[in-house]
Structure formats: C-alpha cells, structure tokens
Amino acid sequence: PLVITLNKCGRHYFVDASAEEEALLSPSLSIAVNGRGGLVGLCKRGPGGINPSLMTEMMEVAKKLAHGLHSAVDGHIANLHEG
C-alpha cells in the first residue's frame, strides 16, 4: 500500500504538506491505498476534528492520487527487473 497524507486547514486541505506546513496545520489524515484502489488503513492525527463529508472527499482524493503513484512505482519496479 501507499500512504497519502492530507492536512486540514479550515474547510480545505493540503496533500503531503512539508514538515513546516504540517506544524501549522491540524489535523491530518493519512490514508493507505492498495494497488487495487482499496482503502486499507486510515490514521487521523492532531487536535480538532474533520467533518465526515470532508473526510469522505479526502479519501476519494487519496484513492485517485494513489492510482497514479501505484502505476509509477509499478513501472519503475518493472524497469529495474528488466535492467
């Protein structure tokens, strides 16, 4: 699985914030997505809450981002095996 972290800021969120940004933003949601696009883990960190509708949106964004990342990682691994 790949883990995508989204940090909440007001009613919006950032994807994979830097350490400096993360220190200023709270809470965060780390979402693990397997190669088939299934959510296999979820971890909320930091003070404050996340509205359920925003959490659902964040999970969908993580699934979409993970799809592209899984393709890139799989391609890289295939290239390593060929070389």
mmCIF file of C-alpha atoms in Angstrom, residues 28-55:
data_model
loop_
_atom_site.group_PDB
_atom_site.id
_atom_site.type_symbol
_atom_site.label_atom_id
_atom_site.label_comp_id
_atom_site.label_asym_id
_atom_site.label_seq_id
_atom_site.Cartn_x
_atom_site.Cartn_y
_atom_site.Cartn_z
ATOM 1 C CA SER A 28 -4.091 15.421 9.332
ATOM 2 C CA LEU A 29 -5.428 12.248 7.791
ATOM 3 C CA SER A 30 -3.087 9.537 6.457
ATOM 4 C CA ILE A 31 -4.788 7.099 4.107
ATOM 5 C CA ALA A 32 -3.259 3.812 2.934
ATOM 6 C CA VAL A 33 -4.406 2.632 -0.509
ATOM 7 C CA ASN A 34 -3.545 -0.751 -2.029
ATOM 8 C CA GLY A 35 -2.776 -1.425 -5.698
ATOM 9 C CA ARG A 36 -6.427 -2.235 -6.442
ATOM 10 C CA GLY A 37 -7.583 1.160 -5.131
ATOM 11 C CA GLY A 38 -8.932 -0.166 -1.850
ATOM 12 C CA LEU A 39 -8.557 1.759 1.377
ATOM 13 C CA VAL A 40 -6.596 -0.444 3.763
ATOM 14 C CA GLY A 41 -5.706 1.997 6.534
ATOM 15 C CA LEU A 42 -6.655 5.341 7.984
ATOM 16 C CA CYS A 43 -4.993 7.386 10.726
ATOM 17 C CA LYS A 44 -6.156 10.798 11.965
ATOM 18 C CA ARG A 45 -3.546 12.817 13.849
ATOM 19 C CA GLY A 46 -3.572 16.147 15.610
ATOM 20 C CA PRO A 47 -6.135 18.146 17.524
ATOM 21 C CA GLY A 48 -9.533 19.010 16.150
ATOM 22 C CA GLY A 49 -11.986 17.113 14.047
ATOM 23 C CA ILE A 50 -12.720 16.503 10.397
ATOM 24 C CA ASN A 51 -16.267 16.777 9.097
ATOM 25 C CA PRO A 52 -17.413 13.365 7.789
ATOM 26 C CA SER A 53 -18.229 14.762 4.327
ATOM 27 C CA LEU A 54 -14.752 16.344 4.086
ATOM 28 C CA MET A 55 -13.186 13.088 5.289
#
